[in-house]
Amino acid sequence: MINNIVMNNTTTHKSSHDTEHDILKAAEKEFLSKGFAGSRTTSIAEAAGVTHAMLHYYFRSKANLFERVLQDKLNLLREALYSSFDYSSASLEEMIRNVIESHLDFIASNPELPRFLIVEIFSDPKKSNVFLDGIKKYAPLIIQTIQKKINAEAAKGNCRNINAGMLMLDIASLNIFSYLAAPAVQAALGDLADNPVEFLEIRKKENFDTIMRKLRP
């Protein structure tokens, strides 16, 4: 009897990790759909299945919750670019392909994020500092690594010696625009844009080919 009671208590009560995860997922949806100003912690708590007091216990304020959601997105992007790839032993072509495909996969999984960053983040210096600090932690290393590879290949005559930072900006622009301007893209491409899996694979190939044409001597 006692064992049954213990088991029931274990299965009906969320762990602190589960509770935090549920709050963050609900907050992400609320922030992305309504923006920071339009979001309500009461709505987030209700969607997460917790009390408003519990949400406050975990995150203290809406600003803290917003910053955590943004930080988690940056961590996911960093993991997407780094986790399963060895930049030290990769060829330049492999590096470029991995950056393009990993970045596009991340955006395709978070299609509302580019527009959200422009509207919510870059318009507010306080919020943009959080985002920019996160970018500064990993982007320079990727750029430096690719620049070294470009320099080495250019010395052999295998590619043009171009600025890796500008190349990364080109990649980001190509990748982000397809999702930032999604309504216009869908109106222009019709059926092709209606198939997100096929569209993603085509964009990976097209963007890779575009960047490689810029690199070729």
PDB file of C-alpha atoms in Angstrom:
ATOM      1  CA  MET A   1       0.000   0.000   0.000  1.00  0.00           C
ATOM      2  CA  ILE A   2       2.787   2.404   0.983  1.00  0.00           C
ATOM      3  CA  ASN A   3       4.732   1.498  -2.157  1.00  0.00           C
ATOM      4  CA  ASN A   4       1.676   2.273  -4.300  1.00  0.00           C
ATOM      5  CA  ILE A   5       1.324   5.678  -2.683  1.00  0.00           C
ATOM      6  CA  VAL A   6       5.012   6.460  -3.309  1.00  0.00           C
ATOM      7  CA  MET A   7       4.730   5.371  -6.942  1.00  0.00           C
ATOM      8  CA  ASN A   8       1.608   7.482  -7.472  1.00  0.00           C
ATOM      9  CA  ASN A   9       3.314  10.523  -5.989  1.00  0.00           C
ATOM     10  CA  THR A  10       6.351   9.961  -8.218  1.00  0.00           C
ATOM     11  CA  THR A  11       4.313   9.721 -11.404  1.00  0.00           C
ATOM     12  CA  THR A  12       1.938  12.595 -10.714  1.00  0.00           C
ATOM     13  CA  HIS A  13       4.495  15.192  -9.699  1.00  0.00           C
ATOM     14  CA  LYS A  14       6.790  16.784 -12.244  1.00  0.00           C
ATOM     15  CA  SER A  15      10.483  17.022 -11.564  1.00  0.00           C
ATOM     16  CA  SER A  16      11.937  20.512 -11.354  1.00  0.00           C
ATOM     17  CA  HIS A  17      13.628  19.889 -14.720  1.00  0.00           C
ATOM     18  CA  ASP A  18      10.311  18.985 -16.357  1.00  0.00           C
ATOM     19  CA  THR A  19       8.590  22.013 -14.844  1.00  0.00           C
ATOM     20  CA  GLU A  20      11.307  24.372 -16.048  1.00  0.00           C
ATOM     21  CA  HIS A  21      11.221  22.795 -19.511  1.00  0.00           C
ATOM     22  CA  ASP A  22       7.437  23.176 -19.750  1.00  0.00           C
ATOM     23  CA  ILE A  23       7.618  26.823 -18.695  1.00  0.00           C
ATOM     24  CA  LEU A  24      10.345  27.561 -21.235  1.00  0.00           C
ATOM     25  CA  LYS A  25       8.461  25.893 -24.100  1.00  0.00           C
ATOM     26  CA  ALA A  26       5.286  27.794 -23.229  1.00  0.00           C
ATOM     27  CA  ALA A  27       7.261  31.034 -22.916  1.00  0.00           C
ATOM     28  CA  GLU A  28       8.956  30.506 -26.272  1.00  0.00           C
ATOM     29  CA  LYS A  29       5.610  30.073 -27.992  1.00  0.00           C
ATOM     30  CA  GLU A  30       4.152  33.106 -26.222  1.00  0.00           C
ATOM     31  CA  PHE A  31       7.112  35.383 -26.981  1.00  0.00           C
ATOM     32  CA  LEU A  32       7.410  34.351 -30.616  1.00  0.00           C
ATOM     33  CA  SER A  33       3.705  34.801 -31.309  1.00  0.00           C
ATOM     34  CA  LYS A  34       2.999  37.936 -29.244  1.00  0.00           C
ATOM     35  CA  GLY A  35       6.351  39.624 -28.722  1.00  0.00           C
ATOM     36  CA  PHE A  36       7.761  40.623 -25.351  1.00  0.00           C
ATOM     37  CA  ALA A  37       5.332  43.451 -24.648  1.00  0.00           C
ATOM     38  CA  GLY A  38       2.257  41.438 -25.624  1.00  0.00           C
ATOM     39  CA  SER A  39       3.217  38.327 -23.666  1.00  0.00           C
ATOM     40  CA  ARG A  40       1.759  37.633 -20.231  1.00  0.00           C
ATOM     41  CA  THR A  41       3.348  35.461 -17.576  1.00  0.00           C
ATOM     42  CA  THR A  42      -0.130  34.379 -16.488  1.00  0.00           C
ATOM     43  CA  SER A  43      -0.751  32.981 -19.982  1.00  0.00           C
ATOM     44  CA  ILE A  44       2.652  31.279 -19.983  1.00  0.00           C
ATOM     45  CA  ALA A  45       1.973  29.681 -16.611  1.00  0.00           C
ATOM     46  CA  GLU A  46      -1.433  28.432 -17.760  1.00  0.00           C
ATOM     47  CA  ALA A  47       0.024  26.952 -20.962  1.00  0.00           C
ATOM     48  CA  ALA A  48       2.803  25.280 -18.977  1.00  0.00           C
ATOM     49  CA  GLY A  49       0.338  23.787 -16.487  1.00  0.00           C
ATOM     50  CA  VAL A  50       1.845  25.548 -13.473  1.00  0.00           C
ATOM     51  CA  THR A  51       0.745  28.274 -11.096  1.00  0.00           C
ATOM     52  CA  HIS A  52       1.854  31.840 -11.638  1.00  0.00           C
ATOM     53  CA  ALA A  53       3.650  31.669  -8.286  1.00  0.00           C
ATOM     54  CA  MET A  54       5.639  28.649  -9.475  1.00  0.00           C
ATOM     55  CA  LEU A  55       6.658  30.440 -12.671  1.00  0.00           C
ATOM     56  CA  HIS A  56       7.834  33.360 -10.569  1.00  0.00           C
ATOM     57  CA  TYR A  57       9.757  30.971  -8.304  1.00  0.00           C
ATOM     58  CA  TYR A  58      11.710  29.588 -11.267  1.00  0.00           C
ATOM     59  CA  PHE A  59      12.363  32.771 -13.248  1.00  0.00           C
ATOM     60  CA  ARG A  60      11.451  35.771 -11.035  1.00  0.00           C
ATOM     61  CA  SER A  61      10.403  38.031 -13.902  1.00  0.00           C
ATOM     62  CA  LYS A  62       9.244  38.092 -17.514  1.00  0.00           C
ATOM     63  CA  ALA A  63      12.555  39.723 -18.484  1.00  0.00           C
ATOM     64  CA  ASN A  64      14.532  36.852 -16.942  1.00  0.00           C
ATOM     65  CA  LEU A  65      12.333  34.325 -18.699  1.00  0.00           C
ATOM     66  CA  PHE A  66      12.753  36.119 -22.031  1.00  0.00           C
ATOM     67  CA  GLU A  67      16.527  36.196 -21.631  1.00  0.00           C
ATOM     68  CA  ARG A  68      16.596  32.486 -20.829  1.00  0.00           C
ATOM     69  CA  VAL A  69      14.526  31.608 -23.917  1.00  0.00           C
ATOM     70  CA  LEU A  70      16.858  33.677 -26.080  1.00  0.00           C
ATOM     71  CA  GLN A  71      19.954  32.147 -24.495  1.00  0.00           C
ATOM     72  CA  ASP A  72      18.622  28.638 -25.046  1.00  0.00           C
ATOM     73  CA  LYS A  73      18.098  29.417 -28.742  1.00  0.00           C
ATOM     74  CA  LEU A  74      21.672  30.633 -29.029  1.00  0.00           C
ATOM     75  CA  ASN A  75      22.915  27.474 -27.333  1.00  0.00           C
ATOM     76  CA  LEU A  76      20.951  25.342 -29.782  1.00  0.00           C
ATOM     77  CA  LEU A  77      22.462  27.225 -32.712  1.00  0.00           C
ATOM     78  CA  ARG A  78      25.959  26.789 -31.318  1.00  0.00           C
ATOM     79  CA  GLU A  79      25.368  23.079 -30.806  1.00  0.00           C
ATOM     80  CA  ALA A  80      24.000  22.761 -34.353  1.00  0.00           C
ATOM     81  CA  LEU A  81      27.170  24.291 -35.787  1.00  0.00           C
ATOM     82  CA  TYR A  82      29.642  22.486 -33.541  1.00  0.00           C
ATOM     83  CA  SER A  83      28.244  19.265 -32.095  1.00  0.00           C
ATOM     84  CA  SER A  84      28.818  16.705 -34.846  1.00  0.00           C
ATOM     85  CA  PHE A  85      31.557  18.330 -36.889  1.00  0.00           C
ATOM     86  CA  ASP A  86      35.343  18.358 -36.632  1.00  0.00           C
ATOM     87  CA  TYR A  87      36.455  21.654 -38.106  1.00  0.00           C
ATOM     88  CA  SER A  88      40.141  20.883 -37.513  1.00  0.00           C
ATOM     89  CA  SER A  89      40.271  17.999 -39.994  1.00  0.00           C
ATOM     90  CA  ALA A  90      37.592  19.109 -42.468  1.00  0.00           C
ATOM     91  CA  SER A  91      38.187  20.401 -45.955  1.00  0.00           C
ATOM     92  CA  LEU A  92      37.050  23.912 -46.834  1.00  0.00           C
ATOM     93  CA  GLU A  93      34.165  22.496 -48.838  1.00  0.00           C
ATOM     94  CA  GLU A  94      33.061  20.351 -45.884  1.00  0.00           C
ATOM     95  CA  MET A  95      33.225  23.354 -43.570  1.00  0.00           C
ATOM     96  CA  ILE A  96      31.084  25.477 -45.867  1.00  0.00           C
ATOM     97  CA  ARG A  97      28.548  22.701 -46.396  1.00  0.00           C
ATOM     98  CA  ASN A  98      28.248  22.027 -42.660  1.00  0.00           C
ATOM     99  CA  VAL A  99      27.765  25.692 -41.762  1.00  0.00           C
ATOM    100  CA  ILE A 100      25.105  26.174 -44.442  1.00  0.00           C
ATOM    101  CA  GLU A 101      23.192  22.981 -43.702  1.00  0.00           C
ATOM    102  CA  SER A 102      23.380  23.213 -39.897  1.00  0.00           C
ATOM    103  CA  HIS A 103      22.305  26.850 -39.938  1.00  0.00           C
ATOM    104  CA  LEU A 104      19.450  26.177 -42.359  1.00  0.00           C
ATOM    105  CA  ASP A 105      18.266  23.193 -40.310  1.00  0.00           C
ATOM    106  CA  PHE A 106      18.203  25.399 -37.235  1.00  0.00           C
ATOM    107  CA  ILE A 107      16.218  28.143 -38.989  1.00  0.00           C
ATOM    108  CA  ALA A 108      13.793  25.621 -40.509  1.00  0.00           C
ATOM    109  CA  SER A 109      13.156  24.303 -36.983  1.00  0.00           C
ATOM    110  CA  ASN A 110      12.628  27.871 -35.732  1.00  0.00           C
ATOM    111  CA  PRO A 111      11.008  29.640 -38.721  1.00  0.00           C
ATOM    112  CA  GLU A 112       9.545  32.480 -36.649  1.00  0.00           C
ATOM    113  CA  LEU A 113      12.864  33.333 -35.026  1.00  0.00           C
ATOM    114  CA  PRO A 114      14.445  35.558 -37.745  1.00  0.00           C
ATOM    115  CA  ARG A 115      11.462  37.929 -37.857  1.00  0.00           C
ATOM    116  CA  PHE A 116      11.252  37.876 -34.063  1.00  0.00           C
ATOM    117  CA  LEU A 117      14.916  38.849 -33.721  1.00  0.00           C
ATOM    118  CA  ILE A 118      14.513  41.834 -36.019  1.00  0.00           C
ATOM    119  CA  VAL A 119      11.293  43.101 -34.430  1.00  0.00           C
ATOM    120  CA  GLU A 120      11.992  42.286 -30.788  1.00  0.00           C
ATOM    121  CA  ILE A 121      15.757  42.107 -30.351  1.00  0.00           C
ATOM    122  CA  PHE A 122      17.518  44.562 -32.629  1.00  0.00           C
ATOM    123  CA  SER A 123      15.006  47.302 -31.854  1.00  0.00           C
ATOM    124  CA  ASP A 124      15.870  47.179 -28.153  1.00  0.00           C
ATOM    125  CA  PRO A 125      19.510  47.738 -27.086  1.00  0.00           C
ATOM    126  CA  LYS A 126      19.036  45.893 -23.782  1.00  0.00           C
ATOM    127  CA  LYS A 127      17.721  42.765 -25.487  1.00  0.00           C
ATOM    128  CA  SER A 128      20.154  42.975 -28.385  1.00  0.00           C
ATOM    129  CA  ASN A 129      23.106  42.924 -25.983  1.00  0.00           C
ATOM    130  CA  VAL A 130      22.062  39.481 -24.750  1.00  0.00           C
ATOM    131  CA  PHE A 131      21.866  38.176 -28.300  1.00  0.00           C
ATOM    132  CA  LEU A 132      25.079  39.818 -29.475  1.00  0.00           C
ATOM    133  CA  ASP A 133      27.025  38.580 -26.450  1.00  0.00           C
ATOM    134  CA  GLY A 134      25.971  35.057 -27.349  1.00  0.00           C
ATOM    135  CA  ILE A 135      27.051  35.482 -30.972  1.00  0.00           C
ATOM    136  CA  LYS A 136      30.444  36.788 -29.866  1.00  0.00           C
ATOM    137  CA  LYS A 137      31.090  33.585 -27.923  1.00  0.00           C
ATOM    138  CA  TYR A 138      31.142  31.274 -30.948  1.00  0.00           C
ATOM    139  CA  ALA A 139      30.993  33.116 -34.282  1.00  0.00           C
ATOM    140  CA  PRO A 140      34.584  34.485 -34.216  1.00  0.00           C
ATOM    141  CA  LEU A 141      36.018  30.996 -33.724  1.00  0.00           C
ATOM    142  CA  ILE A 142      34.135  29.630 -36.734  1.00  0.00           C
ATOM    143  CA  ILE A 143      35.178  32.624 -38.850  1.00  0.00           C
ATOM    144  CA  GLN A 144      38.833  32.328 -37.803  1.00  0.00           C
ATOM    145  CA  THR A 145      38.878  28.595 -38.533  1.00  0.00           C
ATOM    146  CA  ILE A 146      37.362  29.062 -41.986  1.00  0.00           C
ATOM    147  CA  GLN A 147      39.709  31.973 -42.707  1.00  0.00           C
ATOM    148  CA  LYS A 148      42.740  29.803 -41.984  1.00  0.00           C
ATOM    149  CA  LYS A 149      41.442  27.157 -44.363  1.00  0.00           C
ATOM    150  CA  ILE A 150      40.698  29.770 -47.037  1.00  0.00           C
ATOM    151  CA  ASN A 151      44.199  31.208 -46.696  1.00  0.00           C
ATOM    152  CA  ALA A 152      45.779  27.765 -47.013  1.00  0.00           C
ATOM    153  CA  GLU A 153      43.695  26.803 -50.044  1.00  0.00           C
ATOM    154  CA  ALA A 154      44.219  30.186 -51.687  1.00  0.00           C
ATOM    155  CA  ALA A 155      47.989  29.794 -51.315  1.00  0.00           C
ATOM    156  CA  LYS A 156      47.681  26.574 -53.342  1.00  0.00           C
ATOM    157  CA  GLY A 157      45.564  28.309 -55.951  1.00  0.00           C
ATOM    158  CA  ASN A 158      42.476  26.246 -55.073  1.00  0.00           C
ATOM    159  CA  CYS A 159      40.227  29.185 -54.149  1.00  0.00           C
ATOM    160  CA  ARG A 160      40.050  32.954 -53.978  1.00  0.00           C
ATOM    161  CA  ASN A 161      41.480  34.559 -50.862  1.00  0.00           C
ATOM    162  CA  ILE A 162      38.347  36.247 -49.548  1.00  0.00           C
ATOM    163  CA  ASN A 163      37.284  37.494 -46.129  1.00  0.00           C
ATOM    164  CA  ALA A 164      35.681  34.688 -44.121  1.00  0.00           C
ATOM    165  CA  GLY A 165      33.576  37.143 -42.125  1.00  0.00           C
ATOM    166  CA  MET A 166      31.998  38.477 -45.314  1.00  0.00           C
ATOM    167  CA  LEU A 167      31.497  34.909 -46.501  1.00  0.00           C
ATOM    168  CA  MET A 168      29.648  34.034 -43.285  1.00  0.00           C
ATOM    169  CA  LEU A 169      27.505  37.150 -43.733  1.00  0.00           C
ATOM    170  CA  ASP A 170      26.630  35.949 -47.240  1.00  0.00           C
ATOM    171  CA  ILE A 171      25.672  32.530 -45.865  1.00  0.00           C
ATOM    172  CA  ALA A 172      23.534  34.009 -43.093  1.00  0.00           C
ATOM    173  CA  SER A 173      21.791  36.334 -45.560  1.00  0.00           C
ATOM    174  CA  LEU A 174      21.001  33.540 -48.010  1.00  0.00           C
ATOM    175  CA  ASN A 175      19.767  31.218 -45.292  1.00  0.00           C
ATOM    176  CA  ILE A 176      17.709  33.671 -43.276  1.00  0.00           C
ATOM    177  CA  PHE A 177      15.926  35.450 -46.116  1.00  0.00           C
ATOM    178  CA  SER A 178      14.036  32.316 -47.229  1.00  0.00           C
ATOM    179  CA  TYR A 179      12.300  32.190 -43.843  1.00  0.00           C
ATOM    180  CA  LEU A 180      12.276  35.893 -42.990  1.00  0.00           C
ATOM    181  CA  ALA A 181      10.296  36.593 -46.160  1.00  0.00           C
ATOM    182  CA  ALA A 182       8.290  33.368 -46.015  1.00  0.00           C
ATOM    183  CA  PRO A 183       4.942  34.833 -47.218  1.00  0.00           C
ATOM    184  CA  ALA A 184       6.590  36.419 -50.268  1.00  0.00           C
ATOM    185  CA  VAL A 185       8.601  33.274 -50.982  1.00  0.00           C
ATOM    186  CA  GLN A 186       5.483  31.140 -50.782  1.00  0.00           C
ATOM    187  CA  ALA A 187       3.554  33.500 -53.054  1.00  0.00           C
ATOM    188  CA  ALA A 188       6.374  33.454 -55.617  1.00  0.00           C
ATOM    189  CA  LEU A 189       7.199  29.731 -55.557  1.00  0.00           C
ATOM    190  CA  GLY A 190       3.773  28.258 -54.886  1.00  0.00           C
ATOM    191  CA  ASP A 191       3.790  24.464 -54.704  1.00  0.00           C
ATOM    192  CA  LEU A 192       7.538  24.231 -54.122  1.00  0.00           C
ATOM    193  CA  ALA A 193       7.356  26.320 -50.953  1.00  0.00           C
ATOM    194  CA  ASP A 194       4.356  24.270 -49.789  1.00  0.00           C
ATOM    195  CA  ASN A 195       6.622  21.242 -49.293  1.00  0.00           C
ATOM    196  CA  PRO A 196       8.929  22.333 -46.439  1.00  0.00           C
ATOM    197  CA  VAL A 197      11.177  19.249 -46.575  1.00  0.00           C
ATOM    198  CA  GLU A 198      11.798  19.522 -50.310  1.00  0.00           C
ATOM    199  CA  PHE A 199      12.188  23.295 -50.067  1.00  0.00           C
ATOM    200  CA  LEU A 200      14.808  22.951 -47.319  1.00  0.00           C
ATOM    201  CA  GLU A 201      16.886  20.453 -49.291  1.00  0.00           C
ATOM    202  CA  ILE A 202      16.773  22.610 -52.429  1.00  0.00           C
ATOM    203  CA  ARG A 203      17.832  25.702 -50.469  1.00  0.00           C
ATOM    204  CA  LYS A 204      20.770  23.802 -48.950  1.00  0.00           C
ATOM    205  CA  LYS A 205      22.036  22.854 -52.404  1.00  0.00           C
ATOM    206  CA  GLU A 206      21.376  26.249 -53.976  1.00  0.00           C
ATOM    207  CA  ASN A 207      23.019  28.197 -51.169  1.00  0.00           C
ATOM    208  CA  PHE A 208      26.021  25.866 -51.106  1.00  0.00           C
ATOM    209  CA  ASP A 209      26.491  26.196 -54.871  1.00  0.00           C
ATOM    210  CA  THR A 210      26.189  29.985 -54.650  1.00  0.00           C
ATOM    211  CA  ILE A 211      28.834  30.264 -51.933  1.00  0.00           C
ATOM    212  CA  MET A 212      31.198  27.841 -53.657  1.00  0.00           C
ATOM    213  CA  ARG A 213      30.977  29.859 -56.883  1.00  0.00           C
ATOM    214  CA  LYS A 214      32.201  32.865 -54.927  1.00  0.00           C
ATOM    215  CA  LEU A 215      35.142  30.860 -53.594  1.00  0.00           C
ATOM    216  CA  ARG A 216      36.283  29.266 -56.821  1.00  0.00           C
ATOM    217  CA  PRO A 217      39.333  30.914 -58.451  1.00  0.00           C
TER     218      PRO A 217
END
